[in-house]
Amino acid sequence: MLDFESLDYSNCDDVVIQLNEDLLDPLIIRYNSDYATGLLYHLPSEEDSETKPEAFRGRIGLLVEYALVSILHEMVEEDTKRRCSVTFNTANMFADFFIRNNMEPVLRIDVKAFHRDSDEASARFDAKMADIDPGRDYLLVVRWEWGDSSSLGHGEPIRYPKIHDATFVSCLRLAEERDLRQREVSGGFDIDGEPLTKNSHMDTNFGKMNRIVSPSRSQNLALLDPYVRKLYEMVKDTSENSS
């Protein structure tokens, strides 16, 4: 388990590596093996809504996000004997949850859950660069698909939202890539940091996850931060399956 008490929060690249290497797999395994199959399943006879993404994608996305935060809360408290904890953000501000060390927030993490066959990849990351704490702000992005299993209690077939891919990504690195694209293909920013189109109008598409990487940068993915590249590939796969 990740030691939140000894992380170097001045280095976002080191922190995001440790989030992905030490925290991600145990979290996703616990979600897929216990939580989702026990609390988020439906019977095959109840799956009519699966053919209508608009009927389930928002609700399932919120349930997946809630599940991940709840599981992480249990993991962190268990492993640190309650010195560290995870709490939901109850204010209307970035991010979805905080990881706390002796009650003080040390990481702010937003969760974005995509269904592979829907257009949720158009969700936004529009936090202004000036509002991002370079070493403490991160996204947890997951892509889920319907999975099949058997109920542990009854042995009956069930369907549940299974996470197939996930990554933590630094908000700083993602914002750098997003803002580079904005300057390359659009009009940039006004004096307050608001995004503008080429015609100097407010850019209503700014920050959409499927528009983070510019066309020129996507031609050489080796130039990207490795976790921004991972996110780009996840979102690209989602967008191609929804087209």
Short mmCIF file of C-alpha atoms in Angstrom, two decimals:
data_model
loop_
_atom_site.label_atom_id
_atom_site.label_comp_id
_atom_site.label_asym_id
_atom_site.label_seq_id
_atom_site.Cartn_x
_atom_site.Cartn_y
_atom_site.Cartn_z
CA MET A 1 0.00 0.00 0.00
CA LEU A 2 1.18 3.52 -0.73
CA ASP A 3 2.79 5.40 2.17
CA PHE A 4 1.08 8.79 2.00
CA GLU A 5 3.12 10.02 4.97
CA SER A 6 6.42 9.83 3.09
CA LEU A 7 5.47 10.93 -0.44
CA ASP A 8 7.41 13.83 -1.96
CA TYR A 9 4.51 16.12 -2.82
CA SER A 10 6.85 18.56 -4.55
CA ASN A 11 7.28 16.09 -7.44
CA CYS A 12 4.05 15.21 -9.27
CA ASP A 13 5.84 12.79 -11.60
CA ASP A 14 7.07 10.66 -8.69
CA VAL A 15 3.70 10.81 -6.93
CA VAL A 16 1.71 9.70 -9.99
CA ILE A 17 4.14 6.82 -10.60
CA GLN A 18 3.58 5.60 -7.07
CA LEU A 19 -0.18 6.02 -7.31
CA ASN A 20 -0.21 3.84 -10.42
CA GLU A 21 2.32 1.26 -9.26
CA ASP A 22 1.31 0.83 -5.61
CA LEU A 23 -2.35 1.81 -5.35
CA LEU A 24 -4.15 1.26 -8.64
CA ASP A 25 -4.11 -2.53 -9.01
CA PRO A 26 -5.23 -3.35 -5.43
CA LEU A 27 -8.04 -0.81 -5.75
CA ILE A 28 -9.36 -2.13 -9.08
CA ILE A 29 -8.99 -5.78 -8.06
CA ARG A 30 -10.99 -5.15 -4.90
CA TYR A 31 -13.68 -3.31 -6.85
CA ASN A 32 -14.04 -6.03 -9.53
CA SER A 33 -13.80 -9.03 -7.22
CA ASP A 34 -15.93 -7.95 -4.27
CA TYR A 35 -17.76 -4.65 -4.48
CA ALA A 36 -19.19 -4.62 -8.01
CA THR A 37 -20.30 -8.26 -8.04
CA GLY A 38 -21.90 -7.88 -4.61
CA LEU A 39 -23.58 -4.46 -4.83
CA LEU A 40 -23.75 -3.31 -8.47
CA TYR A 41 -25.09 -6.33 -10.34
CA HIS A 42 -28.34 -6.98 -12.17
CA LEU A 43 -29.85 -10.18 -13.54
CA PRO A 44 -29.71 -10.93 -17.28
CA SER A 45 -33.51 -10.59 -17.38
CA GLU A 46 -33.15 -6.99 -16.17
CA GLU A 47 -30.73 -5.79 -18.83
CA ASP A 48 -33.06 -3.95 -21.22
CA SER A 49 -31.39 -0.65 -20.35
CA GLU A 50 -28.04 -1.92 -21.64
CA THR A 51 -29.19 -1.13 -25.17
CA LYS A 52 -29.87 2.49 -24.15
CA PRO A 53 -26.62 4.07 -22.90
CA GLU A 54 -28.34 7.33 -21.99
CA ALA A 55 -30.48 5.38 -19.52
CA PHE A 56 -27.59 4.05 -17.44
CA ARG A 57 -24.27 5.71 -18.16
CA GLY A 58 -24.65 8.68 -15.80
CA ARG A 59 -26.02 6.60 -12.94
CA ILE A 60 -23.47 3.80 -13.31
CA GLY A 61 -20.65 6.32 -13.60
CA LEU A 62 -21.63 7.87 -10.26
CA LEU A 63 -21.99 4.45 -8.63
CA VAL A 64 -18.55 3.38 -9.87
CA GLU A 65 -17.02 6.61 -8.58
CA TYR A 66 -18.73 6.21 -5.19
CA ALA A 67 -17.59 2.58 -4.98
CA LEU A 68 -13.96 3.42 -5.70
CA VAL A 69 -13.84 6.16 -3.08
CA SER A 70 -15.52 3.92 -0.50
CA ILE A 71 -13.09 1.05 -1.17
CA LEU A 72 -10.10 3.35 -1.07
CA HIS A 73 -11.32 4.74 2.26
CA GLU A 74 -11.35 1.23 3.73
CA MET A 75 -7.94 0.35 2.26
CA VAL A 76 -6.19 3.49 3.47
CA GLU A 77 -7.63 3.35 7.00
CA GLU A 78 -6.76 -0.35 7.32
CA ASP A 79 -3.19 0.02 6.09
CA THR A 80 -2.31 3.17 8.07
CA LYS A 81 -4.22 2.27 11.24
CA ARG A 82 -6.36 5.36 10.67
CA ARG A 83 -3.49 7.84 10.54
CA CYS A 84 -4.55 8.45 6.93
CA SER A 85 -8.09 8.51 5.61
CA VAL A 86 -10.18 9.21 2.52
CA THR A 87 -13.13 11.59 2.58
CA PHE A 88 -15.63 12.71 -0.02
CA ASN A 89 -15.54 16.37 -0.95
CA THR A 90 -18.81 17.86 0.30
CA ALA A 91 -18.16 21.29 -1.26
CA ASN A 92 -18.88 22.29 -4.86
CA MET A 93 -15.22 22.46 -5.83
CA PHE A 94 -12.42 20.28 -7.20
CA ALA A 95 -12.07 17.34 -6.45
CA ASP A 96 -14.32 14.33 -5.77
CA PHE A 97 -12.36 13.21 -2.72
CA PHE A 98 -9.36 13.94 -0.51
CA ILE A 99 -6.69 11.67 0.90
CA ARG A 100 -5.83 13.00 4.34
CA ASN A 101 -2.84 12.52 6.62
CA ASN A 102 -3.78 13.20 10.25
CA MET A 103 -6.93 14.88 8.91
CA GLU A 104 -5.07 17.34 6.66
CA PRO A 105 -5.64 16.91 2.88
CA VAL A 106 -2.46 15.78 1.13
CA LEU A 107 -4.01 14.71 -2.20
CA ARG A 108 -7.06 15.89 -4.12
CA ILE A 109 -8.38 13.35 -6.61
CA ASP A 110 -11.21 13.58 -9.15
CA VAL A 111 -12.75 10.40 -10.57
CA LYS A 112 -13.99 10.06 -14.15
CA ALA A 113 -15.66 6.80 -15.17
CA PHE A 114 -16.27 6.06 -18.88
CA HIS A 115 -18.41 3.37 -20.42
CA ARG A 116 -16.61 2.01 -23.46
CA ASP A 117 -19.62 2.17 -25.78
CA SER A 118 -20.93 5.61 -24.85
CA ASP A 119 -19.85 9.17 -25.47
CA GLU A 120 -18.82 9.89 -21.88
CA ALA A 121 -15.32 10.66 -23.11
CA SER A 122 -16.69 14.15 -23.74
CA ALA A 123 -16.63 14.77 -19.97
CA ARG A 124 -14.53 17.78 -19.08
CA PHE A 125 -11.30 18.55 -17.33
CA ASP A 126 -11.51 22.33 -17.29
CA ALA A 127 -9.74 23.33 -14.07
CA LYS A 128 -7.67 26.45 -14.70
CA MET A 129 -3.93 25.99 -14.53
CA ALA A 130 -3.75 28.66 -11.84
CA ASP A 131 -6.10 26.64 -9.61
CA ILE A 132 -4.12 23.38 -9.82
CA ASP A 133 -1.80 22.36 -7.01
CA PRO A 134 1.04 20.77 -9.03
CA GLY A 135 2.00 18.07 -6.54
CA ARG A 136 -1.34 17.29 -4.95
CA ASP A 137 -4.03 17.25 -7.68
CA TYR A 138 -4.73 14.08 -9.72
CA LEU A 139 -7.39 12.36 -11.81
CA LEU A 140 -8.38 8.72 -11.51
CA VAL A 141 -9.84 7.71 -14.87
CA VAL A 142 -11.51 4.31 -15.35
CA ARG A 143 -13.13 2.61 -18.33
CA TRP A 144 -15.81 0.07 -17.55
CA GLU A 145 -17.79 -2.48 -19.55
CA TRP A 146 -20.53 -4.91 -18.64
CA GLY A 147 -19.04 -8.10 -17.19
CA ASP A 148 -20.53 -11.52 -16.46
CA SER A 149 -20.16 -13.54 -13.29
CA SER A 150 -22.11 -15.73 -10.87
CA SER A 151 -23.68 -14.62 -7.63
CA LEU A 152 -21.57 -15.84 -4.71
CA GLY A 153 -24.62 -16.44 -2.59
CA HIS A 154 -26.91 -18.12 -5.13
CA GLY A 155 -24.71 -19.16 -8.05
CA GLU A 156 -26.99 -17.40 -10.54
CA PRO A 157 -25.66 -15.52 -13.58
CA ILE A 158 -25.26 -11.79 -13.03
CA ARG A 159 -24.09 -8.75 -14.98
CA TYR A 160 -22.09 -5.94 -13.41
CA PRO A 161 -20.02 -2.88 -14.40
CA LYS A 162 -16.46 -4.26 -14.59
CA ILE A 163 -13.48 -1.94 -14.75
CA HIS A 164 -11.27 -2.95 -17.69
CA ASP A 165 -8.75 -0.13 -17.71
CA ALA A 166 -7.69 2.65 -15.36
CA THR A 167 -4.97 5.17 -14.67
CA PHE A 168 -4.03 7.98 -12.35
CA VAL A 169 -2.83 11.09 -14.17
CA SER A 170 -1.31 14.33 -12.89
CA CYS A 171 -3.66 17.29 -13.26
CA LEU A 172 -0.64 19.48 -13.95
CA ARG A 173 0.58 17.32 -16.84
CA LEU A 174 -2.92 16.95 -18.25
CA ALA A 175 -3.55 20.70 -18.05
CA GLU A 176 -0.24 21.42 -19.77
CA GLU A 177 -1.25 19.15 -22.66
CA ARG A 178 -4.78 20.56 -22.79
CA ASP A 179 -3.59 24.18 -22.83
CA LEU A 180 -0.97 23.45 -25.47
CA ARG A 181 -3.73 22.10 -27.69
CA GLN A 182 -5.87 25.14 -27.00
CA ARG A 183 -3.16 27.48 -28.19
CA GLU A 184 -2.33 25.32 -31.20
CA VAL A 185 -5.81 24.83 -32.67
CA SER A 186 -7.89 27.59 -31.14
CA GLY A 187 -7.67 31.11 -29.84
CA GLY A 188 -5.98 30.69 -26.48
CA PHE A 189 -7.08 32.38 -23.27
CA ASP A 190 -8.28 35.76 -22.07
CA ILE A 191 -6.69 37.76 -19.25
CA ASP A 192 -8.65 35.76 -16.64
CA GLY A 193 -7.58 32.42 -18.06
CA GLU A 194 -10.92 31.67 -19.74
CA PRO A 195 -10.61 29.66 -22.99
CA LEU A 196 -11.34 31.41 -26.27
CA THR A 197 -12.06 30.23 -29.80
CA LYS A 198 -10.32 31.60 -32.85
CA ASN A 199 -13.11 34.18 -33.07
CA SER A 200 -12.48 35.30 -29.47
CA HIS A 201 -15.71 33.72 -28.21
CA MET A 202 -15.87 31.53 -25.11
CA ASP A 203 -14.82 27.99 -26.06
CA THR A 204 -17.65 25.66 -25.02
CA ASN A 205 -15.63 22.55 -25.95
CA PHE A 206 -12.65 23.39 -23.76
CA GLY A 207 -11.36 20.56 -21.61
CA LYS A 208 -13.37 17.72 -23.14
CA MET A 209 -11.45 14.55 -22.45
CA ASN A 210 -11.53 13.49 -26.09
CA ARG A 211 -9.93 16.83 -27.09
CA ILE A 212 -7.05 16.98 -24.62
CA VAL A 213 -4.24 16.08 -27.04
CA SER A 214 -3.70 18.18 -30.14
CA PRO A 215 -3.67 16.55 -33.62
CA SER A 216 0.04 17.27 -34.07
CA ARG A 217 0.98 15.79 -30.69
CA SER A 218 -1.11 12.69 -31.33
CA GLN A 219 1.15 11.90 -34.29
CA ASN A 220 4.01 11.15 -31.89
CA LEU A 221 2.66 9.76 -28.64
CA ALA A 222 6.17 9.25 -27.30
CA LEU A 223 6.24 13.00 -26.65
CA LEU A 224 3.42 12.75 -24.13
CA ASP A 225 3.68 12.22 -20.41
CA PRO A 226 3.25 8.41 -20.05
CA TYR A 227 0.03 8.68 -18.03
CA VAL A 228 -1.42 11.36 -20.29
CA ARG A 229 -0.66 8.95 -23.15
CA LYS A 230 -2.43 6.15 -21.28
CA LEU A 231 -5.47 8.38 -20.79
CA TYR A 232 -5.43 9.42 -24.45
CA GLU A 233 -5.43 5.77 -25.53
CA MET A 234 -8.28 4.91 -23.16
CA VAL A 235 -10.44 7.79 -24.36
CA LYS A 236 -9.60 7.15 -28.02
CA ASP A 237 -10.72 3.54 -27.63
CA THR A 238 -13.96 4.73 -26.03
CA SER A 239 -14.64 7.27 -28.75
CA GLU A 240 -14.00 4.79 -31.56
CA ASN A 241 -16.44 2.30 -30.02
CA SER A 242 -19.18 4.93 -29.65
CA SER A 243 -18.90 6.15 -33.26
#
